[in-house]
Coordinates of C-alpha atoms in Angstrom, one line a residue:
Chain A
M283 CA 0.0 0.0 0.0
P284 CA 1.4 3.4 -0.9
H285 CA 1.4 6.3 1.5
E286 CA -1.5 8.6 0.7
F287 CA -0.9 12.4 0.7
K288 CA -3.0 15.4 -0.1
L289 CA -1.9 18.5 -1.9
S290 CA -3.5 21.9 -1.7
S291 CA -2.8 25.1 -3.6
Q292 CA -2.9 28.9 -3.5
Q293 CA -2.9 31.3 -6.4
V294 CA -2.7 28.6 -9.0
S295 CA -4.5 29.6 -12.1
A296 CA -7.8 28.1 -13.3
K297 CA -5.9 26.8 -16.3
D298 CA -3.2 25.0 -14.3
L299 CA -5.5 23.6 -11.6
P300 CA -7.2 20.8 -13.7
V301 CA -3.8 19.9 -15.1
L302 CA -2.4 19.6 -11.6
K303 CA -5.3 17.3 -10.6
I304 CA -4.8 15.1 -13.5
I305 CA -1.1 14.8 -12.8
L306 CA -1.9 13.9 -9.2
S307 CA -4.2 11.2 -10.3
L308 CA -1.3 9.6 -12.2
T309 CA 0.3 8.9 -8.8
K310 CA -2.4 6.5 -7.9
T311 CA -0.4 3.6 -9.3
N312 CA 2.8 4.7 -7.6
A313 CA 4.1 2.0 -5.3
V314 CA 5.4 4.5 -2.7
A315 CA 3.2 7.6 -2.5
S316 CA -0.1 8.5 -4.0
W317 CA -1.4 12.1 -4.0
D318 CA -4.9 13.6 -4.0
Y319 CA -6.0 17.2 -4.4
T320 CA -7.7 18.9 -1.5
D321 CA -9.2 22.4 -1.0
N322 CA -8.5 22.1 2.7
A323 CA -4.9 23.3 3.3
Q324 CA -5.1 22.1 6.9
V325 CA -5.2 18.4 6.0
A326 CA -2.6 18.8 3.1
A327 CA 0.8 17.3 3.3
A328 CA 2.0 19.9 0.8
L329 CA 0.9 23.3 -0.3
M330 CA 1.7 24.6 -3.8
V331 CA 1.7 28.3 -4.3
D332 CA 2.1 30.1 -7.7
T333 CA 4.9 32.5 -6.8
D334 CA 4.9 34.4 -10.1
S335 CA 2.4 36.9 -8.9
D336 CA 2.7 39.5 -6.1
E337 CA -0.1 38.0 -4.2
G338 CA 1.4 34.6 -4.5
R339 CA 4.9 35.7 -3.4
S340 CA 3.4 37.5 -0.4
A341 CA 1.3 34.5 0.6
F342 CA 4.3 32.2 0.2
K343 CA 6.5 34.4 2.5
K344 CA 3.8 34.3 5.2
L345 CA 3.5 30.6 5.0
I346 CA 7.3 30.2 5.4
N347 CA 7.2 32.2 8.6
N348 CA 4.3 30.2 10.0
D349 CA 4.8 27.2 12.2
R350 CA 3.6 24.9 9.4
K351 CA 3.3 21.2 9.0
Q352 CA 3.0 21.2 5.2
A353 CA 5.8 21.0 2.7
L354 CA 5.8 24.2 0.7
I355 CA 6.2 24.1 -3.1
A356 CA 6.9 27.4 -5.0
Y357 CA 5.4 27.0 -8.4
G358 CA 7.3 29.3 -10.8
N359 CA 10.1 31.6 -9.6
P360 CA 10.4 31.5 -5.8
P361 CA 10.5 34.8 -3.9
E362 CA 14.0 36.3 -4.0
G363 CA 16.4 34.9 -1.4
L364 CA 14.2 32.0 -0.5
D365 CA 15.3 29.4 -3.0
A366 CA 18.2 28.5 -0.8
V367 CA 16.0 27.7 2.1
N368 CA 16.0 23.9 2.5
D369 CA 12.5 23.6 3.5
I370 CA 10.9 24.8 0.3
F371 CA 10.6 23.0 -3.0
V372 CA 10.7 24.7 -6.3
L373 CA 8.6 23.6 -9.3
P374 CA 9.3 25.3 -12.5
K375 CA 6.7 26.3 -15.0
P376 CA 5.0 25.0 -17.1
L377 CA 3.3 22.2 -15.2
R378 CA 4.7 18.9 -16.4
S379 CA 4.5 15.5 -14.7
K380 CA 8.2 14.8 -15.2
N381 CA 8.9 17.9 -13.1
I382 CA 6.2 17.6 -10.4
I383 CA 6.6 13.9 -9.6
P384 CA 10.2 14.2 -8.1
V385 CA 9.1 17.4 -6.2
L386 CA 6.1 15.5 -4.8
H387 CA 8.5 12.7 -3.7
Q388 CA 10.7 15.2 -1.9
A389 CA 7.7 16.8 -0.3
A390 CA 6.4 13.4 0.9
E391 CA 9.8 12.8 2.5
W392 CA 9.8 16.1 4.1
F393 CA 6.3 15.7 5.4
I394 CA 7.0 12.2 6.8
N395 CA 10.1 13.4 8.5
I396 CA 8.3 16.3 10.2
Q397 CA 5.7 13.9 11.4
Q398 CA 8.3 11.4 12.7
E399 CA 10.2 14.2 14.5
S400 CA 7.0 15.4 16.1
L401 CA 6.2 11.8 17.2
I402 CA 9.7 11.2 18.6
A403 CA 9.6 14.5 20.4
K404 CA 6.6 13.2 22.3
E405 CA 8.7 10.2 23.7
P406 CA 9.9 11.8 26.9
S407 CA 12.0 8.9 28.1
K408 CA 14.4 8.9 25.2
S409 CA 17.6 10.8 25.2
T410 CA 18.3 13.5 22.6
E411 CA 20.9 11.2 21.0
E412 CA 18.4 8.4 20.8
K413 CA 15.7 10.7 19.4
T414 CA 18.1 11.9 16.7
Q415 CA 19.1 8.3 15.9
N416 CA 15.5 7.4 15.7
T417 CA 14.7 10.3 13.4
L418 CA 17.4 9.0 11.0
T419 CA 16.3 5.4 11.1
K420 CA 12.6 5.5 11.5
T421 CA 12.0 7.5 8.3
G422 CA 11.7 5.0 5.6
L423 CA 11.7 7.5 2.7
R424 CA 14.4 10.0 3.5
T425 CA 17.2 7.7 4.6
Q426 CA 16.9 5.5 1.5
T427 CA 19.8 7.1 -0.3
I428 CA 20.0 4.4 -3.0
R429 CA 16.8 3.5 -4.8
R430 CA 17.5 0.0 -5.7
I431 CA 15.7 -1.9 -8.5
I432 CA 14.2 -4.2 -5.9
N433 CA 12.6 -1.1 -4.3
L434 CA 10.7 -0.5 -7.5
L435 CA 9.1 -3.9 -7.7
P436 CA 6.8 -4.3 -4.6
N437 CA 3.1 -3.8 -4.4
D438 CA 1.9 -4.0 -7.9
Q439 CA 1.7 -7.7 -8.5
N440 CA 0.5 -7.1 -12.1
K441 CA 3.5 -5.0 -13.0
A442 CA 6.1 -6.2 -15.6
L443 CA 9.3 -4.2 -15.9
H444 CA 11.8 -4.1 -18.7
I445 CA 15.3 -3.2 -17.5
V446 CA 17.9 -2.0 -19.9
E447 CA 21.4 -0.9 -19.1
K448 CA 22.2 2.7 -19.9
A449 CA 24.7 1.4 -22.4
N450 CA 21.6 0.0 -24.1
N451 CA 22.1 -3.6 -23.3
Q452 CA 18.7 -5.3 -22.7
L453 CA 19.1 -7.2 -19.4
V454 CA 15.9 -8.6 -18.0
V455 CA 12.1 -8.6 -18.0
I456 CA 10.6 -9.0 -14.6
D457 CA 7.0 -10.3 -14.5
R458 CA 5.5 -10.1 -11.0
W459 CA 2.2 -11.6 -12.1
R460 CA 3.7 -14.8 -13.3
N461 CA 6.5 -14.7 -10.7
R462 CA 9.1 -15.0 -13.4
Y463 CA 12.0 -13.2 -14.9
Y464 CA 13.5 -13.5 -18.3
V465 CA 17.1 -12.7 -19.2
Y466 CA 18.3 -11.8 -22.7
S467 CA 21.7 -13.5 -22.1
P468 CA 22.4 -16.6 -20.0
I469 CA 25.3 -14.9 -18.4
N470 CA 22.8 -12.6 -16.7
A471 CA 20.7 -15.4 -15.4
D472 CA 21.6 -14.5 -11.8
I473 CA 19.9 -11.2 -11.2
S474 CA 20.6 -10.9 -7.5
K475 CA 23.2 -8.2 -8.0
L476 CA 21.1 -6.4 -10.5
L477 CA 18.1 -6.2 -8.1
L478 CA 20.4 -4.5 -5.6
S479 CA 21.8 -2.0 -8.1
D480 CA 21.0 1.7 -8.0
A481 CA 18.0 2.1 -10.3
R482 CA 19.4 5.4 -11.7
N483 CA 21.9 3.4 -13.7
F484 CA 19.2 1.7 -15.7
F485 CA 16.3 2.5 -18.0
I486 CA 13.3 0.9 -16.5
E487 CA 10.0 0.8 -18.3
E488 CA 6.7 -0.8 -17.5
L489 CA 5.3 -3.3 -20.0
E490 CA 1.7 -3.8 -21.0
R491 CA 0.6 -7.4 -21.0
K492 CA 0.7 -7.5 -24.8
Q493 CA 4.2 -6.0 -25.0
L494 CA 5.3 -8.4 -22.3
N495 CA 4.1 -11.5 -24.1
K496 CA 5.8 -10.4 -27.3
E497 CA 9.0 -9.5 -25.4
I498 CA 9.4 -12.8 -23.6
E499 CA 8.4 -15.0 -26.5
K500 CA 11.9 -16.4 -27.0
L501 CA 13.3 -15.9 -23.6
I502 CA 13.7 -18.6 -20.9
P503 CA 11.8 -18.1 -17.7
H504 CA 13.3 -18.2 -14.2
E505 CA 11.5 -18.2 -10.9
L506 CA 11.5 -14.8 -9.4
D507 CA 10.4 -15.1 -5.8
I508 CA 13.4 -17.0 -4.4
T509 CA 15.9 -14.6 -6.0
L510 CA 13.8 -11.6 -4.8
W511 CA 13.6 -13.0 -1.3
K512 CA 17.3 -13.7 -1.0
A513 CA 18.2 -10.4 -2.5
A514 CA 16.0 -8.5 0.0
L515 CA 17.4 -10.5 2.9
S516 CA 21.0 -9.7 1.8
I517 CA 20.6 -6.0 2.3
S518 CA 22.1 -5.3 5.6
D519 CA 21.9 -1.5 5.9
G520 CA 19.2 -1.6 8.5
Q521 CA 16.8 0.4 6.3
L522 CA 13.3 -0.4 5.5
F523 CA 12.3 -0.3 1.8
D524 CA 10.6 2.7 0.3
G525 CA 7.0 2.8 1.4
L526 CA 7.7 1.2 4.8
L527 CA 8.1 3.1 8.1
R528 CA 9.4 1.8 11.3
T529 CA 6.6 3.3 13.3
E530 CA 4.0 1.6 11.2
S531 CA 2.2 -1.6 12.1
F532 CA 2.4 -4.4 9.5
Q533 CA 0.5 -7.6 8.9
L534 CA 1.1 -10.5 6.6
R535 CA -1.6 -11.4 4.1
R536 CA 0.0 -14.8 3.5
W537 CA 2.8 -17.0 4.8
P538 CA 6.0 -16.9 2.8
D539 CA 6.7 -20.4 1.5
L540 CA 9.5 -21.1 3.9
K541 CA 9.9 -24.6 2.5
R542 CA 11.2 -23.0 -0.8
L543 CA 12.6 -19.8 0.6
G544 CA 14.6 -21.3 3.4
N545 CA 13.3 -22.5 6.8
D546 CA 14.8 -20.0 9.3
P547 CA 13.4 -20.4 12.8
L548 CA 13.3 -16.7 13.3
H549 CA 11.4 -16.2 10.1
M550 CA 8.9 -18.8 11.1
K551 CA 8.3 -16.9 14.4
L552 CA 8.1 -13.5 12.7
T553 CA 5.6 -14.9 10.3
A554 CA 3.5 -16.3 13.1
M555 CA 3.7 -12.9 14.9
L556 CA 2.7 -11.0 11.7
R557 CA -0.5 -12.9 11.5
R558 CA -1.7 -10.6 14.2
G559 CA 0.5 -7.7 13.2
G560 CA 2.9 -5.3 14.9
T561 CA 5.6 -2.7 14.4
I562 CA 9.3 -3.6 13.8
D563 CA 10.2 -2.6 17.4
Y564 CA 7.4 -4.7 18.9
L565 CA 8.3 -7.8 16.9
A566 CA 12.0 -7.4 17.8
D567 CA 11.2 -6.8 21.4
F568 CA 8.7 -9.7 21.7
L569 CA 11.0 -12.2 20.1
N570 CA 14.1 -10.8 21.5
A571 CA 15.5 -10.6 18.0
P572 CA 17.9 -8.1 16.4
I573 CA 16.1 -5.2 14.8
D574 CA 18.2 -5.6 11.6
E575 CA 17.0 -9.1 11.2
V576 CA 13.4 -8.1 11.6
I577 CA 13.9 -5.3 9.1
R578 CA 15.4 -7.7 6.6
F579 CA 12.6 -10.1 7.0
T580 CA 10.0 -7.3 6.7
N581 CA 11.7 -6.0 3.5
A582 CA 11.7 -9.6 2.1
C583 CA 8.0 -10.0 2.7
Y584 CA 7.3 -6.6 1.2
A585 CA 9.4 -7.5 -1.9
L586 CA 7.3 -10.5 -2.4
G587 CA 4.1 -8.6 -1.9
F588 CA 3.0 -10.4 1.2
L589 CA 3.0 -7.4 3.6
D590 CA 0.0 -5.2 4.4
H591 CA 0.1 -1.9 6.2
Q592 CA -2.1 -2.3 9.3
H593 CA -4.2 0.8 9.3
Q594 CA -5.8 0.1 12.6
P595 CA -3.1 -1.6 14.7
I596 CA -4.4 -4.2 17.1
A597 CA -3.5 -3.4 20.7
Q598 CA -0.2 -5.1 21.3
A599 CA -1.0 -7.0 24.5
T600 CA 2.1 -7.5 26.6
S601 CA 0.5 -10.2 28.5
A602 CA -0.4 -12.1 25.3
K603 CA 2.8 -14.1 25.5
K604 CA 1.5 -15.6 28.7
Q605 CA -1.6 -17.0 26.9
L606 CA 0.3 -20.3 26.5
S607 CA 0.9 -21.9 29.8
N608 CA 4.4 -22.7 30.8
S609 CA 3.6 -26.4 30.9
K610 CA 2.3 -26.3 27.3
R611 CA 5.3 -24.3 26.2
G612 CA 7.6 -26.9 27.8
L613 CA 5.6 -29.7 26.1
L614 CA 6.0 -28.1 22.7
S615 CA 9.7 -27.6 23.3
R616 CA 10.1 -31.3 24.2
I617 CA 8.2 -32.3 21.0
R618 CA 10.5 -30.1 19.0
N619 CA 13.6 -31.7 20.6
R620 CA 12.2 -35.1 19.9
L621 CA 11.4 -34.4 16.3
G622 CA 14.6 -32.4 15.7
I623 CA 12.9 -29.2 14.6
Chain B
M243 CA -4.3 -37.5 32.4
S244 CA -5.5 -36.2 29.0
Q245 CA -3.8 -37.4 25.9
I246 CA -1.3 -35.2 24.0
K247 CA -2.3 -35.4 20.3
F248 CA -2.2 -33.7 17.0
I249 CA -5.1 -34.3 14.6
F250 CA -4.6 -34.8 10.9
T251 CA -7.7 -34.2 8.8
G252 CA -8.5 -33.4 5.2
S253 CA -9.8 -34.6 1.9
P254 CA -9.8 -38.4 1.1
G255 CA -6.6 -39.4 -0.6
A256 CA -4.7 -36.3 0.5
G257 CA -2.1 -38.3 2.4
K258 CA -3.2 -38.2 6.1
S259 CA -2.2 -41.8 6.7
T260 CA 1.0 -41.3 4.8
A261 CA 1.9 -38.2 6.7
I262 CA 1.4 -39.9 10.1
A263 CA 3.5 -42.9 8.8
A264 CA 6.3 -40.5 7.9
I265 CA 6.8 -39.4 11.5
S266 CA 5.3 -42.1 13.7
E267 CA 7.7 -44.4 15.6
F268 CA 5.8 -47.4 14.4
P269 CA 3.7 -48.1 11.3
P270 CA 0.4 -46.4 12.0
V271 CA -2.5 -48.5 13.2
A272 CA -4.9 -48.0 10.3
T273 CA -8.5 -49.0 10.0
D274 CA -8.8 -49.1 6.3
V275 CA -11.5 -50.6 4.1
F276 CA -11.8 -50.7 0.4
A277 CA -12.7 -47.3 -1.0
T278 CA -16.1 -46.8 -2.5
D279 CA -17.5 -43.7 -4.3
S280 CA -15.3 -41.5 -6.4
L281 CA -12.3 -42.2 -4.3
S282 CA -11.9 -45.8 -5.6
G283 CA -10.2 -44.4 -8.7
V284 CA -7.6 -42.6 -6.6
K285 CA -6.7 -45.3 -4.0
E286 CA -7.7 -48.8 -3.1
K287 CA -8.2 -48.4 0.6
T288 CA -9.5 -45.5 2.8
T289 CA -9.5 -44.9 6.5
V290 CA -12.7 -45.8 8.3
A291 CA -12.4 -44.8 11.9
M292 CA -8.9 -43.3 12.3
D293 CA -5.2 -43.7 11.8
F294 CA -3.1 -43.8 14.9
G295 CA 0.7 -43.1 15.2
E296 CA 2.8 -42.2 18.1
I297 CA 6.0 -40.4 19.2
T298 CA 7.6 -40.9 22.6
L299 CA 9.3 -37.9 24.2
E300 CA 12.4 -38.0 26.3
N301 CA 10.4 -38.0 29.5
G302 CA 8.3 -40.9 28.4
Q303 CA 5.3 -38.8 27.4
K304 CA 3.5 -40.0 24.3
V305 CA 2.4 -37.7 21.6
R306 CA -0.4 -39.3 19.6
L307 CA -1.0 -38.6 16.0
Y308 CA -4.6 -39.2 14.9
G309 CA -5.8 -39.2 11.4
T310 CA -9.6 -38.6 10.9
P311 CA -11.4 -40.4 8.1
G312 CA -11.7 -38.0 5.2
Q313 CA -14.9 -39.2 3.8
K314 CA -18.0 -37.2 4.8
R315 CA -19.9 -40.3 5.9
F316 CA -17.4 -40.6 8.8
R317 CA -18.0 -37.1 10.0
F318 CA -19.3 -38.3 13.3
M319 CA -15.8 -39.5 14.2
W320 CA -14.2 -36.0 13.8
E321 CA -15.6 -34.5 17.0
I322 CA -14.6 -37.4 19.1
L323 CA -11.0 -37.5 17.8
V324 CA -10.3 -33.8 18.3
Q325 CA -11.0 -33.7 22.0
G326 CA -7.9 -32.5 23.9
G327 CA -5.9 -32.1 20.6
L328 CA -3.1 -29.6 20.4
G329 CA -3.8 -28.5 16.9
L330 CA -5.0 -29.4 13.5
I331 CA -3.2 -30.4 10.3
I332 CA -5.4 -30.1 7.3
L333 CA -4.3 -31.9 4.2
I334 CA -5.9 -31.1 0.9
D335 CA -5.6 -33.1 -2.3
N336 CA -5.1 -30.7 -5.2
R337 CA -6.1 -33.3 -7.7
R338 CA -9.7 -33.4 -6.5
P339 CA -12.5 -31.6 -8.5
N340 CA -12.8 -28.7 -6.0
P341 CA -10.0 -28.6 -3.5
V342 CA -10.7 -25.1 -2.3
A343 CA -14.2 -26.1 -1.4
D344 CA -12.7 -29.1 0.4
L345 CA -10.6 -26.8 2.5
E346 CA -13.6 -24.6 3.3
L347 CA -15.5 -27.7 4.4
Y348 CA -12.7 -28.8 6.8
L349 CA -12.2 -25.2 8.1
S350 CA -16.0 -25.0 8.9
N351 CA -16.3 -28.5 10.3
F352 CA -13.4 -28.0 12.7
E353 CA -14.1 -24.3 13.4
T354 CA -14.5 -24.6 17.1
F355 CA -11.4 -26.8 17.5
I356 CA -9.4 -24.4 15.3
D357 CA -10.6 -21.4 17.4
E358 CA -9.4 -23.1 20.5
T359 CA -6.1 -24.2 19.1
D360 CA -4.7 -23.5 15.7
A361 CA -4.3 -25.0 12.2
V362 CA -1.8 -25.5 9.4
I363 CA -2.7 -26.5 5.8
G364 CA -0.7 -28.8 3.5
I365 CA -1.6 -29.1 -0.1
T366 CA -0.7 -32.4 -1.8
G367 CA -0.8 -33.6 -5.4
T368 CA 0.4 -30.2 -6.8
D369 CA 3.0 -32.2 -8.9
V370 CA 0.1 -33.7 -10.7
K371 CA -2.2 -30.8 -10.9
D372 CA -0.9 -27.2 -10.2
T373 CA -4.3 -25.5 -10.0
P374 CA -5.8 -24.2 -7.8
T375 CA -2.7 -22.3 -6.7
I376 CA -1.7 -21.3 -3.2
D377 CA -3.0 -17.9 -4.0
D378 CA -6.5 -19.4 -4.5
Y379 CA -6.4 -21.0 -1.1
Y380 CA -5.2 -17.8 0.5
E381 CA -8.1 -16.0 -1.2
L382 CA -10.5 -18.4 0.7
L383 CA -8.7 -17.7 4.0
N384 CA -8.9 -13.9 3.4
K385 CA -12.6 -14.2 2.7
R386 CA -13.0 -16.1 6.0
N387 CA -10.7 -13.5 7.7
Q388 CA -8.4 -16.3 8.7
M389 CA -4.6 -16.7 8.3
F390 CA -3.0 -20.1 8.5
P391 CA 0.2 -21.4 7.1
I392 CA -0.2 -23.1 3.8
F393 CA 2.5 -25.2 2.2
T394 CA 2.6 -27.5 -0.8
I395 CA 3.9 -30.8 0.5
D396 CA 4.6 -34.4 -0.3
A397 CA 3.1 -36.4 2.6
R398 CA 5.7 -39.1 2.0
Q399 CA 8.5 -36.7 2.9
K400 CA 9.3 -36.6 6.6
D401 CA 10.7 -33.1 6.3
D402 CA 7.5 -31.8 4.7
V403 CA 5.4 -33.2 7.5
L404 CA 7.8 -31.8 10.1
L405 CA 7.5 -28.4 8.4
L406 CA 3.8 -28.5 9.0
L407 CA 4.2 -29.5 12.6
N408 CA 6.8 -26.8 13.1
A409 CA 4.6 -24.1 11.7
L410 CA 1.7 -25.3 13.8
M411 CA 3.7 -25.3 17.0
T412 CA 5.1 -21.9 16.2
C413 CA 1.5 -20.6 15.8
L414 CA 0.6 -22.2 19.1
E415 CA 3.5 -20.5 20.8
I416 CA 2.9 -17.1 19.4
P417 CA -0.3 -15.1 20.4
S418 CA -2.7 -14.7 17.6

């Protein structure tokens, strides 16, 4: 599920406004963030102001000085001296999707970070150092410095991607729907490294089903999920994938096939935990597991499209662990020992 | 003292007896008769009352493995067998005409027992017939607002049966 954001505007012309709304509607299929238009600036994550008029510039300056929670986007030429301010984003005219989408992404990062900082500030027991550290790690979007190819795959199970090297070598077609990938040359059959590569170094295009069928006609299929799973688990930077936040609660919509993907005892436990749902910290705390391991597992489940954002987290009962009596726990442990599992 | 037991249930021919045989210390005590109805084309014999296998723990405790008869006409046996069970292993034969409906039947019939314990689902016969897919089974679970582990297995393989038991015990250990 992508994050959902709203954008409001001021002083934007009647000619530009419909175009803006159409461009926003294009983000509906975005795996990371989708945007809607709203007339209510209070609920907006970003506010776009046409700064090419005197009224617009004046309104923009006022907004900058306010204690605001929205990302500010200057549409046109920003007021003099303000373009160097970090907290504003500049969108050149005319309105084009190729310009606005990156700006929206930055605005989303900014908005999420502001929210996170506000949340962390409300945690009185944490030291300043801890809070700072949390700010850095809890924000899934901003700290993701490399946007890997694997980050572009999740969520849309119907998506097929055609990946071409910038030197124009056709590399791979990835078909989420069929859980297959197809390489143009057998020497590229192992795509693990490719999945972890910086997406900026490649041309990546989405394929329609017809195009896909034509493209893969003569190519040999390989199973995608195991490669995807292993690649996701191999990332050890402690970062959640784009679209996931550490403060969020997650739930699994299905069990990973641990028979095929590798039967790791911790993964089995995490899977069982995620039937009910929980945040990364809750899972790690409950199972006494390293946070990085939980993050890796969460990323891997997300990469395979098994993870759901839990919009209404279930209360995480601390006493739940005690539901199983000690005698039954001991019994299960003895059965495990006997069966060697 | 109540018995410690796991219950194996599921569609006829799905491999319940075979799965118990794969992990039991002795060849399971089976009460088979010649199959009638549509099953006769799939296998010669079918379980009438139950299959029974056993595992002995280090402290001498016995863990019983009961297989319920899969055919609907033996439904009366199911409620008796589950009493005091630790959890349910449902095996579904993918080769049957409507295996998703089969799963729905067993989830409904054992609903109370599953609510009190937990369940794991093994799909057999996928090497012969690959549809419905695992996704189709999860679709059913989603509709029922349930989430159980589902694995494709070969009931003859001990490791596959142990995987089911491992998943089931993990579910029992973790609050749901």
